[in-house]
mmCIF file of C-alpha atoms in Angstrom:
data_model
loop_
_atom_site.group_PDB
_atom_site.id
_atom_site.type_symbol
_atom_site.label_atom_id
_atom_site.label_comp_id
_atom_site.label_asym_id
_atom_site.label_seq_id
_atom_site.Cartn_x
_atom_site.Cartn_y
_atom_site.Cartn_z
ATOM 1 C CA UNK I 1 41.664 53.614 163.122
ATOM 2 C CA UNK I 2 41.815 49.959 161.731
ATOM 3 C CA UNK I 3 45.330 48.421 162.467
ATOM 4 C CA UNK I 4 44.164 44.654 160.590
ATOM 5 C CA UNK I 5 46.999 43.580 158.055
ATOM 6 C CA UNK I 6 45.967 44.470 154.340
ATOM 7 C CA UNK I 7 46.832 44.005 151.356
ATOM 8 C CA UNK I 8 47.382 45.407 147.898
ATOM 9 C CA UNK I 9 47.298 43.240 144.514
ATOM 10 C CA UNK I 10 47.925 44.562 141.344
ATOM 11 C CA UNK I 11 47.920 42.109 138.537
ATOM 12 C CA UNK I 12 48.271 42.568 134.631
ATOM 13 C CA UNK I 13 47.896 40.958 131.672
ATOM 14 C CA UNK I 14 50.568 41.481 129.123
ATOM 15 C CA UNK I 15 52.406 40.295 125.929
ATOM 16 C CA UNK I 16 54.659 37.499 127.259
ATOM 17 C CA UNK I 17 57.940 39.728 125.737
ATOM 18 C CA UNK I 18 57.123 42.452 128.215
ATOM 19 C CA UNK I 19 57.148 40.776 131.600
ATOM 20 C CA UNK I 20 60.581 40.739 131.939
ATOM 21 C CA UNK I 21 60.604 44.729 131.593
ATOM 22 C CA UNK I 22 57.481 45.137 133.959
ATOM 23 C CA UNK I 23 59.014 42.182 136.536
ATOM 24 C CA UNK I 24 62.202 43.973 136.398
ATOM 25 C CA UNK I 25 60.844 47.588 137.396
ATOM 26 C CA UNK I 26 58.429 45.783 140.100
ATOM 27 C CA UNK I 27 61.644 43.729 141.902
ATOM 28 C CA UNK I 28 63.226 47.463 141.965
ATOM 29 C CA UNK I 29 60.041 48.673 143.465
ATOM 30 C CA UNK I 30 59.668 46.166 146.040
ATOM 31 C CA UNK I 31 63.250 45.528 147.304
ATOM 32 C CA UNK I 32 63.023 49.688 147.877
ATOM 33 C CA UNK I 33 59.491 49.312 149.931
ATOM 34 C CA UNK I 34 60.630 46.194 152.083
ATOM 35 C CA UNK I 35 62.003 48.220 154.774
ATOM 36 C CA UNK I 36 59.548 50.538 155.389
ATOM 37 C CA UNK I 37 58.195 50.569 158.670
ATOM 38 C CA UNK I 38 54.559 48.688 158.607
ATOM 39 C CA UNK I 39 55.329 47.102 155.292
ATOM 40 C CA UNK I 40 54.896 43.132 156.389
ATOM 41 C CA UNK I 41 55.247 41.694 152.550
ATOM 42 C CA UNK I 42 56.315 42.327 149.154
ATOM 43 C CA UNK I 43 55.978 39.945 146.097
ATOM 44 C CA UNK I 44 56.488 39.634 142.559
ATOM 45 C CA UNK I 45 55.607 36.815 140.338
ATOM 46 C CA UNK I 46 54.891 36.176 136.815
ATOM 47 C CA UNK I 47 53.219 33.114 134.615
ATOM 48 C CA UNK I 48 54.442 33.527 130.975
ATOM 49 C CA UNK I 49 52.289 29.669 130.578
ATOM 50 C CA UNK I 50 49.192 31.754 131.109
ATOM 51 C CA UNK I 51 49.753 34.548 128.559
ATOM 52 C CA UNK I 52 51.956 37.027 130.450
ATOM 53 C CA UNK I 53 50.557 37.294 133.730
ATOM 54 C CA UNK I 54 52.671 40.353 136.268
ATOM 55 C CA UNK I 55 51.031 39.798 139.998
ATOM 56 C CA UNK I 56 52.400 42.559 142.348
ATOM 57 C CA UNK I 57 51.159 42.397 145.855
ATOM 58 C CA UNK I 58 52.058 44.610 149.281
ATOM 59 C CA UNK I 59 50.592 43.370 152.736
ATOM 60 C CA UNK I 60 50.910 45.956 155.461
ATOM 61 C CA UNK I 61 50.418 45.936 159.154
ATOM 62 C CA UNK I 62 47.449 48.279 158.867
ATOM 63 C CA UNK I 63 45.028 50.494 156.517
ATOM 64 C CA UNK I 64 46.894 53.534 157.063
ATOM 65 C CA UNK I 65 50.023 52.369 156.433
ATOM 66 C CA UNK I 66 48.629 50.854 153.146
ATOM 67 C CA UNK I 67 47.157 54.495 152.137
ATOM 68 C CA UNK I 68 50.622 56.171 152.789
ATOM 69 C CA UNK I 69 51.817 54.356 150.438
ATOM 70 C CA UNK I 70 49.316 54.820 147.725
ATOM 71 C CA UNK I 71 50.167 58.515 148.261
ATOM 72 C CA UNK I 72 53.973 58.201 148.306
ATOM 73 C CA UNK I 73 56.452 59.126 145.850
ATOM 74 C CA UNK I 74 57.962 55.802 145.842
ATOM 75 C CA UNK I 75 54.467 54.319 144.681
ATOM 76 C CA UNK I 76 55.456 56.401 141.404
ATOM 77 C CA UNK I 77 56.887 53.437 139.391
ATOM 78 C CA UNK I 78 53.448 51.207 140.230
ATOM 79 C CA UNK I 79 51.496 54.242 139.405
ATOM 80 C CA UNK I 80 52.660 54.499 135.680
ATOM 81 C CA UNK I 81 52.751 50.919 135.048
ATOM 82 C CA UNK I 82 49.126 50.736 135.854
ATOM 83 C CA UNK I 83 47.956 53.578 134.184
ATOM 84 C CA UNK I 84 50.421 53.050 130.720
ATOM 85 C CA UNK I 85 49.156 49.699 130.378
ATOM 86 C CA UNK I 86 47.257 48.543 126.975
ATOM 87 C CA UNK I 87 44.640 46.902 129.382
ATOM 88 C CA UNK I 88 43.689 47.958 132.338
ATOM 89 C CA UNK I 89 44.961 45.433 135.122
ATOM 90 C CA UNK I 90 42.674 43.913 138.189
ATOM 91 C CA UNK I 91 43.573 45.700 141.280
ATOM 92 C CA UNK I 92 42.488 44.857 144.168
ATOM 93 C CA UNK I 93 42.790 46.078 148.019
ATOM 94 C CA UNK I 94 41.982 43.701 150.470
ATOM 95 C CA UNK I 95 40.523 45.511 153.723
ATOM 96 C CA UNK I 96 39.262 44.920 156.995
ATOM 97 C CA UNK I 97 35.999 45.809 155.661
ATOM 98 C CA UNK I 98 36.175 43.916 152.547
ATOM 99 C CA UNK I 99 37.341 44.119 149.321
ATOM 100 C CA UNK I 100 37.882 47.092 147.449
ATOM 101 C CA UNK I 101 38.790 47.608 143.320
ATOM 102 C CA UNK I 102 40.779 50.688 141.711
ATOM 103 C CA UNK I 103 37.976 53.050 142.851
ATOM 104 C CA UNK I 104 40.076 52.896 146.647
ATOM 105 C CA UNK I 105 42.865 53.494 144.957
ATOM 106 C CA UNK I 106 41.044 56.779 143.084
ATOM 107 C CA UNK I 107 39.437 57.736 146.589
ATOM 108 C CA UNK I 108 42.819 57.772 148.953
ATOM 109 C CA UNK I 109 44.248 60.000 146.033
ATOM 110 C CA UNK I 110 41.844 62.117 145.806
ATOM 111 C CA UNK I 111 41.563 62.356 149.394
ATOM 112 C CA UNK I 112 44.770 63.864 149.574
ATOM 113 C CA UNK I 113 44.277 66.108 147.153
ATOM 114 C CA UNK I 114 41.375 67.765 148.378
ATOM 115 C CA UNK I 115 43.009 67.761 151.853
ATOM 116 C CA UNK I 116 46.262 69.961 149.959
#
């Protein structure tokens, strides 16, 4: 089991009028994940100068804790604003074996699904 700190980045590209919506529902998310045990960082940020830009990252204290989360209920919110977006956003999963896109995101949920 790998217990180096990872991290999660999710970052869209929207029309500048709906960052404030999608910032809004990402502060929620994050100021509910803070305090969960193994969860080391939480940010939102934005850059309207750059047409609309929505960067959500998550470090956590290890892998495992990372895939929990990906898994969780509470990762609901994230979930929908990724896949409702007009454009696909770059996600990103940085790992202690490298970097990873949206197909680690695919494989921990499906991993849990096969193991139901």
């Amino acid at each position: 089991m790998n217990t180096a700190p990872v991290r999660m980045t999710v970052e869209w590209l929207v029309p500048v009028a709906q960052t404030r919506s999608m910032t809004m529902v990402l502060h929620s998310v994050a100021a509910a994940i803070r305090a969960t045990p193994g969860c080391l960082r939480c940010a939102v940020c934005t850059d309207i100068d750059h047409g609309g830009t929505v960067r959500y990252v998550e470090d956590w204290d290890s892998e495992e804790g990372l895939r929990k989360r990906l898994v969780s209920e509470n990762f609901a919110p994230v979930s929908r604003l990724i896949e409702d977006a007009s454009r696909p956003p770059r996600i990103e999963f940085t790992l202690a074996g490298g970097y990873r896109r949206a197909d680690y995101l695919d494989e921990v949920r499906h991993a849990v699904t096969r193991a139901s």
